XYZ file of N, CA and C in Angstrom:
654
model
N 0.792 -1.184 -0.100
C -0.110 0.078 0.119
C 0.886 1.156 -0.076
N 0.799 2.154 -0.828
C 1.262 3.353 -1.005
C 0.722 4.364 0.236
N 1.836 5.272 0.511
C 1.607 6.022 1.554
C 0.247 6.866 1.186
N -0.328 7.244 0.126
C -1.259 8.080 0.069
C -2.490 7.381 -0.464
N -2.468 6.205 -0.222
C -3.569 5.291 -0.954
C -4.809 5.156 -0.049
N -6.013 5.243 -0.288
C -7.017 5.294 0.837
C -7.099 4.130 1.445
N -7.712 3.865 2.519
C -7.742 2.688 3.147
C -8.902 1.981 2.923
N -8.955 0.685 2.582
C -10.216 -0.128 1.733
C -10.506 -1.172 2.822
N -12.122 -0.901 3.330
C -12.252 -2.162 4.263
C -13.016 -3.317 3.769
N -12.917 -4.417 4.156
C -13.569 -5.732 3.768
C -14.101 -6.271 4.952
N -15.207 -7.053 4.749
C -15.838 -7.982 5.786
C -15.489 -9.374 5.281
N -14.736 -10.217 5.890
C -14.417 -11.647 5.742
C -15.026 -12.555 6.446
N -16.221 -13.383 5.976
C -16.988 -14.423 6.612
C -16.276 -15.796 6.555
N -15.433 -16.335 7.727
C -15.085 -17.550 7.473
C -15.597 -18.797 7.816
N -15.736 -19.838 7.237
C -16.138 -21.150 7.443
C -17.815 -20.784 8.290
N -18.563 -20.247 7.561
C -20.020 -20.159 7.927
C -20.815 -21.018 7.024
N -20.338 -22.259 7.101
C -21.254 -23.338 6.257
C -22.143 -23.857 7.417
N -23.350 -24.589 6.756
C -24.135 -25.127 7.768
C -23.688 -26.272 8.931
N -22.701 -27.134 8.265
C -21.970 -28.158 8.852
C -21.080 -27.611 10.216
N -20.702 -26.773 10.146
C -19.882 -25.971 10.805
C -20.537 -25.047 12.269
N -21.714 -24.462 11.695
C -22.435 -23.971 12.635
C -23.305 -24.638 13.361
N -23.418 -25.904 12.738
C -24.375 -26.943 13.855
C -23.350 -27.819 14.436
N -21.888 -27.578 14.496
C -21.162 -28.231 15.393
C -20.767 -27.090 16.521
N -21.445 -26.307 16.872
C -21.217 -25.305 17.653
C -22.220 -25.885 18.897
N -21.822 -25.274 20.369
C -22.787 -25.687 21.297
C -24.327 -25.102 20.890
N -25.395 -25.569 21.231
C -26.717 -25.225 20.943
C -26.930 -23.838 21.013
N -26.610 -23.561 22.199
C -26.714 -22.135 22.904
C -26.029 -21.012 22.248
N -25.272 -21.366 21.499
C -24.041 -20.153 20.631
C -24.602 -20.061 19.518
N -25.187 -21.097 18.701
C -25.966 -21.169 17.398
C -26.442 -19.466 16.963
N -27.744 -19.354 17.759
C -28.579 -18.390 17.634
C -27.599 -17.121 17.759
N -27.206 -16.807 19.120
C -26.640 -15.467 18.991
C -25.640 -15.175 17.947
N -24.598 -16.179 17.536
C -23.584 -15.986 16.795
C -24.252 -15.682 15.534
N -25.208 -16.293 15.002
C -26.025 -15.877 13.773
C -26.509 -14.748 13.514
N -27.070 -13.842 14.783
C -27.642 -12.895 14.807
C -26.312 -11.786 14.718
N -25.582 -11.901 15.369
C -24.433 -11.006 15.352
C -23.927 -10.780 14.277
N -23.754 -12.001 13.713
C -22.948 -12.043 12.297
C -23.914 -11.375 11.075
N -25.555 -11.443 11.277
C -26.177 -10.750 10.112
C -26.343 -9.525 10.382
N -26.134 -9.007 11.564
C -25.861 -7.530 11.913
C -24.746 -6.928 11.485
N -23.540 -7.793 11.404
C -22.355 -6.945 11.061
C -22.287 -7.157 9.534
N -22.908 -8.212 8.991
C -23.205 -8.460 7.480
C -23.716 -7.259 6.706
N -25.222 -6.910 7.687
C -25.630 -5.686 7.186
C -25.167 -4.467 7.201
N -24.476 -4.254 8.402
C -23.626 -2.947 8.780
C -22.542 -2.951 7.346
N -21.853 -4.051 7.198
C -21.026 -3.778 6.287
C -21.460 -3.771 4.875
N -22.589 -3.968 4.335
C -22.942 -3.871 3.161
C -23.679 -2.290 3.085
N -24.106 -1.687 4.140
C -24.560 -0.358 4.275
C -23.550 0.221 3.872
N -22.370 0.238 4.604
C -21.101 0.928 4.362
C -20.249 0.620 3.115
N -21.055 0.042 2.328
C -20.451 -0.372 0.808
C -19.038 -0.941 0.998
N -18.681 -1.714 2.041
C -17.478 -2.724 2.125
C -17.598 -3.827 1.102
N -16.528 -4.213 0.957
C -16.295 -5.440 0.271
C -16.570 -6.416 1.228
N -17.277 -7.746 0.727
C -17.569 -8.803 1.158
C -17.199 -10.059 0.556
N -16.212 -10.854 1.492
C -15.545 -11.796 1.051
C -16.167 -13.184 1.882
N -16.205 -14.462 1.269
C -16.332 -15.644 2.103
C -15.236 -16.542 1.597
N -14.773 -17.004 2.966
C -13.821 -18.394 2.826
C -14.482 -19.539 3.335
N -14.391 -20.543 2.654
C -14.991 -21.595 3.004
C -14.168 -22.991 2.927
N -14.506 -23.803 3.899
C -13.559 -25.229 3.476
C -14.566 -26.142 3.120
N -14.195 -26.979 2.066
C -15.147 -28.051 1.529
C -14.312 -28.910 0.698
N -14.742 -30.244 0.726
C -13.827 -31.547 0.326
C -14.733 -31.977 -0.833
N -13.927 -32.614 -2.011
C -14.431 -33.287 -2.968
C -14.797 -34.800 -2.690
N -15.758 -35.598 -3.265
C -16.140 -36.733 -2.962
C -14.827 -37.820 -2.610
N -15.275 -38.574 -1.478
C -14.246 -39.383 -0.960
C -12.892 -38.802 -0.045
N -13.124 -37.365 0.044
C -12.125 -36.448 0.657
C -10.804 -36.693 -0.003
N -10.989 -36.730 -1.303
C -9.809 -36.874 -2.120
C -8.801 -35.721 -1.598
N -7.431 -36.140 -1.280
C -6.194 -35.191 -1.409
C -6.259 -34.935 0.341
N -7.054 -35.523 1.129
C -6.731 -35.290 2.588
C -5.881 -36.254 2.826
N -5.051 -36.217 3.496
C -4.196 -37.114 4.167
C -4.703 -37.896 5.107
N -4.689 -39.398 5.427
C -5.349 -39.940 6.301
C -5.017 -39.605 7.863
N -3.694 -39.323 7.788
C -3.129 -38.922 9.081
C -3.285 -37.268 9.687
N -4.063 -36.683 8.817
C -4.470 -35.266 9.052
C -5.094 -35.538 10.538
N -4.430 -34.508 11.237
C -5.176 -34.625 12.787
C -6.689 -34.042 12.752
N -7.017 -33.063 12.169
C -8.859 -32.789 11.856
C -9.243 -33.542 11.149
N -9.095 -33.406 9.891
C -9.935 -34.197 8.929
C -9.461 -35.687 8.398
N -8.402 -36.151 8.709
C -7.957 -37.522 8.658
C -9.000 -38.620 8.938
N -9.663 -38.481 9.902
C -10.743 -39.278 10.574
C -11.805 -39.087 9.515
N -12.344 -38.366 9.104
C -13.347 -38.334 8.068
C -12.925 -39.239 6.722
N -12.011 -38.979 6.243
C -11.231 -39.633 5.148
C -11.443 -40.938 5.578
N -10.827 -41.364 6.546
C -10.995 -42.953 6.986
C -12.326 -43.523 7.035
N -13.181 -42.819 7.531
C -14.858 -43.245 7.661
C -15.368 -43.402 6.265
N -14.918 -42.432 5.473
C -15.525 -42.079 4.239
C -15.019 -43.633 3.282
N -13.776 -43.824 3.542
C -13.203 -44.761 2.838
C -13.923 -46.193 3.127
N -14.453 -46.728 4.321
C -15.058 -47.745 4.790
C -16.548 -47.510 4.419
N -17.295 -46.320 4.755
C -18.823 -46.261 4.666
C -19.238 -45.380 3.149
N -18.139 -44.730 2.680
C -18.803 -44.241 1.536
C -19.444 -42.647 1.780
N -19.663 -41.937 0.345
C -20.217 -40.640 0.771
C -21.702 -40.370 1.364
N -22.327 -41.509 1.202
C -23.612 -41.225 1.476
C -23.854 -41.176 2.993
N -22.923 -41.788 3.769
C -23.076 -41.889 5.170
C -22.037 -40.781 5.964
N -20.943 -40.371 5.227
C -19.636 -39.629 5.545
C -19.388 -38.425 4.531
N -20.121 -37.328 5.129
C -20.050 -36.466 3.912
C -20.000 -34.930 4.680
N -19.384 -34.809 5.923
C -19.240 -33.522 6.432
C -18.312 -32.566 5.617
N -18.829 -31.596 5.292
C -18.236 -30.346 4.579
C -17.968 -31.195 3.206
N -18.743 -31.864 2.667
C -18.414 -32.626 1.284
C -19.063 -31.534 0.288
N -18.526 -31.290 -0.788
C -19.452 -30.717 -1.971
C -20.309 -31.601 -2.362
N -21.427 -30.811 -2.879
C -22.524 -31.510 -3.223
C -23.866 -31.886 -1.930
N -23.161 -31.680 -0.783
C -24.379 -32.221 0.198
C -24.771 -30.887 0.903
N -25.812 -30.445 1.575
C -26.500 -29.284 1.858
C -25.413 -28.755 3.040
N -24.806 -29.568 3.952
C -24.056 -29.083 4.882
C -22.879 -28.232 4.440
N -22.275 -28.535 3.501
C -21.172 -27.629 3.290
C -21.433 -26.262 2.592
N -22.771 -25.893 2.235
C -23.289 -24.785 1.891
C -22.926 -23.781 2.951
N -22.875 -22.336 2.570
C -22.979 -21.434 3.395
C -24.468 -21.196 3.895
N -24.701 -20.857 5.174
C -25.715 -20.926 5.973
C -26.536 -20.153 5.415
N -27.916 -20.324 4.993
C -28.814 -19.405 4.407
C -29.020 -17.985 5.084
N -28.903 -17.920 6.386
C -29.296 -16.567 7.106
C -28.132 -15.821 6.598
N -26.953 -16.073 5.987
C -25.565 -15.675 5.735
C -25.147 -15.570 4.212
N -26.259 -15.946 3.272
C -26.047 -16.038 2.011
C -25.176 -15.009 1.306
N -24.482 -15.300 0.342
C -23.798 -14.185 -0.196
C -24.574 -13.753 -1.547
N -24.493 -12.591 -1.567
C -25.154 -11.690 -3.007
C -24.154 -12.188 -4.221
N -24.718 -11.649 -5.197
C -24.251 -11.861 -6.427
C -22.702 -11.144 -6.618
N -22.576 -10.157 -6.140
C -21.253 -9.261 -6.147
C -20.339 -9.554 -4.922
N -20.579 -10.656 -4.348
C -19.895 -10.837 -3.190
C -18.643 -11.976 -3.843
N -17.541 -12.245 -3.069
C -16.646 -13.284 -3.549
C -16.785 -14.252 -2.517
N -16.739 -15.668 -3.187
C -16.826 -16.754 -2.272
C -15.636 -17.589 -2.916
N -14.508 -17.974 -1.711
C -13.364 -18.661 -2.220
C -13.399 -20.037 -1.340
N -13.327 -21.101 -2.067
C -13.368 -22.524 -1.264
C -11.961 -22.684 -0.904
N -11.499 -23.710 0.007
C -10.036 -24.360 0.150
C -10.354 -25.560 0.505
N -9.611 -26.535 0.592
C -9.774 -27.717 1.262
C -8.674 -27.906 2.411
N -8.263 -26.932 2.946
C -7.275 -27.161 4.370
C -7.652 -26.220 5.103
N -7.265 -25.864 6.594
C -7.366 -25.173 7.444
C -7.118 -23.601 7.045
N -5.561 -23.607 6.400
C -5.123 -22.357 5.944
C -6.024 -21.819 5.088
N -5.744 -20.285 4.753
C -6.788 -19.610 3.968
C -5.893 -20.080 2.567
N -6.598 -20.191 1.328
C -5.969 -20.339 -0.021
C -5.205 -18.982 -0.290
N -4.323 -19.221 -1.637
C -3.458 -18.192 -2.052
C -4.221 -17.401 -2.686
N -5.448 -18.076 -3.413
C -6.455 -17.292 -4.347
C -7.281 -16.153 -3.516
N -7.433 -16.402 -2.222
C -8.027 -15.585 -0.980
C -6.909 -14.247 -0.908
N -6.033 -14.586 -0.545
C -4.800 -13.572 -0.552
C -5.024 -12.609 -1.569
N -4.993 -13.299 -2.704
C -4.749 -12.531 -4.334
C -5.887 -11.870 -4.358
N -6.871 -12.025 -4.156
C -8.330 -11.678 -4.447
C -8.446 -10.257 -3.325
N -7.803 -10.361 -2.356
C -7.700 -9.255 -1.431
C -6.675 -8.293 -1.642
N -5.710 -8.499 -2.387
C -4.668 -7.551 -2.971
C -4.991 -6.896 -4.340
N -5.708 -7.767 -4.997
C -6.321 -7.115 -6.153
C -7.120 -6.307 -6.038
N -8.149 -6.392 -4.913
C -9.083 -5.271 -4.469
C -8.399 -4.205 -3.720
N -7.114 -4.012 -3.689
C -6.417 -3.325 -2.649
C -6.890 -3.097 -1.018
N -7.499 -3.889 -0.707
C -7.852 -4.104 0.828
C -6.799 -3.755 1.737
N -7.178 -2.729 2.682
C -5.969 -2.884 3.519
C -6.493 -3.031 5.276
N -7.685 -3.216 5.440
C -8.423 -3.475 6.642
C -9.513 -4.701 6.522
N -9.162 -5.600 7.143
C -10.415 -6.494 7.456
C -10.861 -6.906 8.407
N -12.244 -6.884 8.552
C -13.020 -7.513 9.689
C -13.162 -9.004 9.712
N -12.630 -9.662 10.398
C -12.847 -11.271 10.103
C -13.941 -12.037 11.088
N -14.770 -12.879 10.676
C -16.006 -13.297 11.602
C -16.308 -14.803 11.213
N -16.817 -15.483 11.898
C -17.161 -16.844 11.501
C -16.668 -17.800 12.555
N -16.047 -18.971 12.189
C -16.033 -20.149 12.876
C -14.728 -20.600 12.194
N -13.722 -21.616 12.918
C -13.600 -21.947 14.381
C -12.715 -20.910 14.895
N -12.785 -20.646 15.954
C -11.767 -19.570 16.534
C -10.428 -20.071 16.586
N -10.223 -21.561 17.063
C -9.093 -21.949 17.016
C -8.509 -22.764 15.863
N -9.319 -22.681 14.767
C -8.810 -23.186 13.332
C -8.742 -22.372 12.411
N -10.070 -22.269 11.431
C -10.101 -21.341 10.406
C -9.509 -19.632 10.887
N -10.530 -19.215 11.715
C -10.214 -18.002 12.322
C -8.657 -17.490 12.727
N -8.164 -18.603 13.432
C -6.536 -18.039 13.826
C -5.941 -18.236 12.806
N -6.043 -19.325 11.706
C -4.808 -19.557 10.519
C -5.374 -18.323 9.621
N -6.292 -17.856 9.451
C -6.688 -16.787 8.470
C -6.142 -15.615 9.125
N -6.336 -15.068 10.256
C -5.815 -14.089 10.964
C -4.295 -14.031 10.915
N -3.662 -15.110 10.983
C -2.007 -15.194 10.842
C -1.954 -14.919 9.100
N -2.312 -15.357 8.592
C -1.915 -14.956 7.074
C -2.295 -13.706 6.607
N -3.493 -13.230 7.257
C -3.677 -11.593 6.695
C -2.683 -10.866 7.306
N -2.555 -11.129 8.865
C -1.116 -10.385 9.497
C 0.145 -10.358 8.477
N 0.436 -11.399 7.972
C 1.494 -11.704 7.226
C 1.881 -11.052 6.107
N 0.531 -10.705 5.435
C 0.253 -9.827 4.408
C 0.325 -8.016 4.607
N 0.386 -8.217 5.973
C 0.306 -6.771 6.291
C -1.059 -5.930 6.392
N -1.882 -6.910 6.172
C -3.248 -6.078 6.641
C -3.712 -5.824 7.908
N -4.537 -4.915 8.224
C -4.641 -4.718 9.634
C -6.289 -5.352 9.718
N -6.204 -6.374 10.860
C -7.407 -7.314 11.114
C -8.211 -7.075 12.546
N -9.375 -6.958 12.395
C -10.187 -6.953 13.563
C -10.936 -7.848 13.681
N -11.165 -8.310 14.882
C -12.110 -9.614 15.351
C -13.097 -9.072 16.556
N -14.282 -9.142 16.302
C -15.265 -8.890 16.925
C -15.690 -10.207 18.017
N -15.593 -10.217 19.226
C -15.723 -11.186 20.140
C -16.967 -11.936 19.861
N -17.754 -11.207 19.404
C -19.312 -11.917 19.454
C -19.571 -12.525 18.217
N -18.616 -12.294 17.338
C -18.748 -12.803 15.818
C -17.902 -13.786 15.465
N -17.383 -14.449 16.458
C -16.598 -15.771 16.210
C -16.849 -16.807 17.318
N -16.809 -18.248 16.863
C -17.142 -18.947 17.846
C -16.423 -20.400 17.497
N -16.393 -21.413 18.338
C -15.548 -22.403 18.356
C -16.759 -23.735 19.018
N -16.322 -24.673 18.621
C -17.396 -26.041 19.079
C -16.495 -26.273 20.749
N -15.304 -25.631 21.055
C -14.855 -25.993 22.241
C -14.789 -24.327 22.991
N -15.746 -24.181 24.016
C -15.556 -23.010 24.536
C -14.251 -22.750 25.249
N -13.465 -23.563 25.729
C -12.007 -23.380 26.403
C -10.938 -22.999 25.368
N -11.242 -23.559 24.176
C -10.384 -23.082 23.248
C -10.497 -21.925 22.650
N -12.052 -21.675 22.393
C -12.371 -20.230 22.023
C -11.820 -18.928 22.842
N -12.178 -19.531 24.174
C -11.620 -18.257 25.099
C -9.847 -17.948 25.176
N -9.262 -19.132 25.194
C -8.018 -19.122 25.259
C -7.181 -18.376 23.920
N -7.968 -18.957 22.789
C -7.314 -18.221 21.497
C -7.549 -16.823 21.234
N -9.100 -16.352 21.720
C -9.532 -14.997 21.713
C -8.344 -14.232 22.862
N -8.305 -14.693 24.004
C -7.588 -13.838 24.957
C -5.998 -13.907 24.848
N -5.372 -15.031 24.525
C -4.051 -15.262 24.624
C -3.275 -15.234 23.364
N -3.978 -15.722 21.933
C -3.369 -15.730 20.859
C -3.678 -14.717 19.799
N -5.262 -14.587 19.216
C -5.105 -13.858 18.423
C -5.043 -12.169 18.625
N -4.866 -11.937 19.651
C -4.276 -10.475 20.071
C -3.106 -10.068 19.862
N -2.197 -11.012 19.401
C -0.955 -10.804 18.801
C -0.956 -10.184 17.436
N -1.808 -10.505 16.776
C -2.130 -10.449 15.191
C -3.302 -9.523 14.789
N -4.007 -9.008 15.926
C -5.456 -8.376 15.467
C -5.928 -7.614 16.622
N -6.743 -6.612 16.261
C -7.407 -6.105 17.398
C -9.002 -6.902 17.725
N -8.608 -7.423 18.880
C -9.744 -8.298 19.435
C -10.783 -7.414 20.370
N -12.016 -7.122 19.821
C -12.679 -6.237 20.528
C -14.331 -6.789 20.623
N -14.807 -6.370 21.855
C -16.229 -6.389 22.009
C -16.841 -5.739 20.925
N -18.226 -5.857 20.775
C -19.024 -5.457 19.763
C -19.168 -3.796 19.786
N -19.267 -3.295 21.049
C -19.560 -1.902 21.227
C -18.391 -1.301 21.238
N -17.314 -1.778 21.708
C -15.965 -1.389 21.483
C -15.677 -1.502 19.976
N -15.923 -2.340 19.374
C -15.598 -2.439 17.875
C -16.374 -1.063 17.008
N -17.665 -0.987 17.237
C -18.427 0.313 16.518
C -18.003 1.389 16.977
N -17.343 1.620 18.030
C -16.940 2.728 18.527
C -15.415 3.129 17.772
N -14.431 2.237 17.876
C -13.223 2.247 17.200
C -13.179 2.211 15.559
N -14.052 1.536 15.189
C -14.284 1.523 13.519
C -14.659 2.872 13.082
N -16.104 3.479 13.538
C -16.292 4.796 13.578
C -15.159 5.994 13.402
N -14.568 6.047 14.604
C -13.384 6.733 14.538
C -12.473 6.954 13.409
N -12.117 5.337 13.133
C -11.041 5.095 12.119
C -11.481 5.630 10.639
N -12.665 5.377 10.505
C -13.287 5.731 9.375
C -13.309 7.224 8.986
N -13.672 7.895 10.030
C -13.759 9.270 9.987
C -12.318 10.206 9.677
N -11.383 9.228 10.429
C -10.096 9.726 10.269
C -9.640 9.425 9.095
N -9.699 8.195 8.620
C -9.529 7.798 7.030
C -10.217 8.954 5.999
N -11.351 9.126 6.283
C -11.922 9.914 5.173
C -11.325 11.404 5.240
N -10.957 11.835 6.593
C -10.472 13.095 6.334
C -8.939 13.332 5.924
N -8.324 11.834 6.085
C -6.934 11.810 5.558
C -7.129 12.080 4.047
N -7.905 10.899 3.704
C -8.130 11.063 2.057
C -8.509 12.380 1.548
N -9.365 13.196 2.317
C -9.851 14.805 1.695
C -8.417 15.440 1.638
N -7.481 15.512 2.848
C -6.537 16.393 2.672
C -5.465 16.038 1.559
N -5.360 14.524 1.486
C -4.608 14.028 0.417
C -5.266 14.819 -0.914
N -6.181 14.664 -1.095
C -6.809 15.388 -2.576
C -6.961 16.878 -2.788
N -6.825 17.292 -1.424
C -7.294 18.756 -1.159
C -6.122 19.471 -0.447
N -4.943 19.154 -0.888
C -3.882 19.876 0.031
C -3.849 21.376 0.330
N -3.700 21.704 1.284
C -3.531 23.007 1.657
C -2.654 24.027 0.517
N -3.315 24.963 0.443
C -2.618 25.925 -0.600
C -1.074 26.350 -0.187
N -0.407 26.651 -1.056
C 0.961 27.271 -0.687
C 2.141 26.228 -0.208
C-alpha cells in the first residue's frame, strides 16, 4: 500500500457453512448468527467489500491425508462407509453450503479451500481489491479464524475481530485463543468497542483522504 492510498475495508466471513454452525454448542448458534447478520448488514450498508472463505472437500475426501489431525478421521471413515454416510463439509451436500441466513449476494466473492489455512487465491483477491483493513468473523476460533488471521497479518493487513462474531465448538479453546493468541495479530474487541473504534477510524481515514486530494494552498 502506498503512503497516500485510501484505506479499503472488507468483511471476511470464514467457514460459515451449515455443518460448522451446527457443530457449535446449541446455545451459541442463535446468538452467533444474529451477530453475524448484523455485522453483514452493516458492512453492506457501508459499501464494504464482502468476502467468504469456506472449507469444502471433494467426494471421498480426495487429497486429505489419512493422518491429518483434524480431517483424517473423516477420510478414513468415508473410505469405509462412502459419501452417503460420511459427507461432513463435502461438496454436493447441503451441510457444506453457506448458512442461508448469511447467504452471499452475486457481487460478493466466495473462495473455497480444502485445508485449514486460507488459500493463496483469497490473498490474491484481497490484494487485487487493494484491501487494507479486514474484519474477520465466523468459525472456528481455534482453527479457520486463527489460521486466517495469521495469514492476513503476514500480508500486512490490519485485522479486527469482534468477540461476539466468532465461535468454536470448544468454549475453552475459543476463550484461550481469543484472549491469549489472536490479540498478537489483530484488534480483538467487543461489539460496542468495535463500533466506536471503527467509526473513529473511518472518520479519520476520510479526513486523511480529503486532505490528500485537497492539500492546503501554498
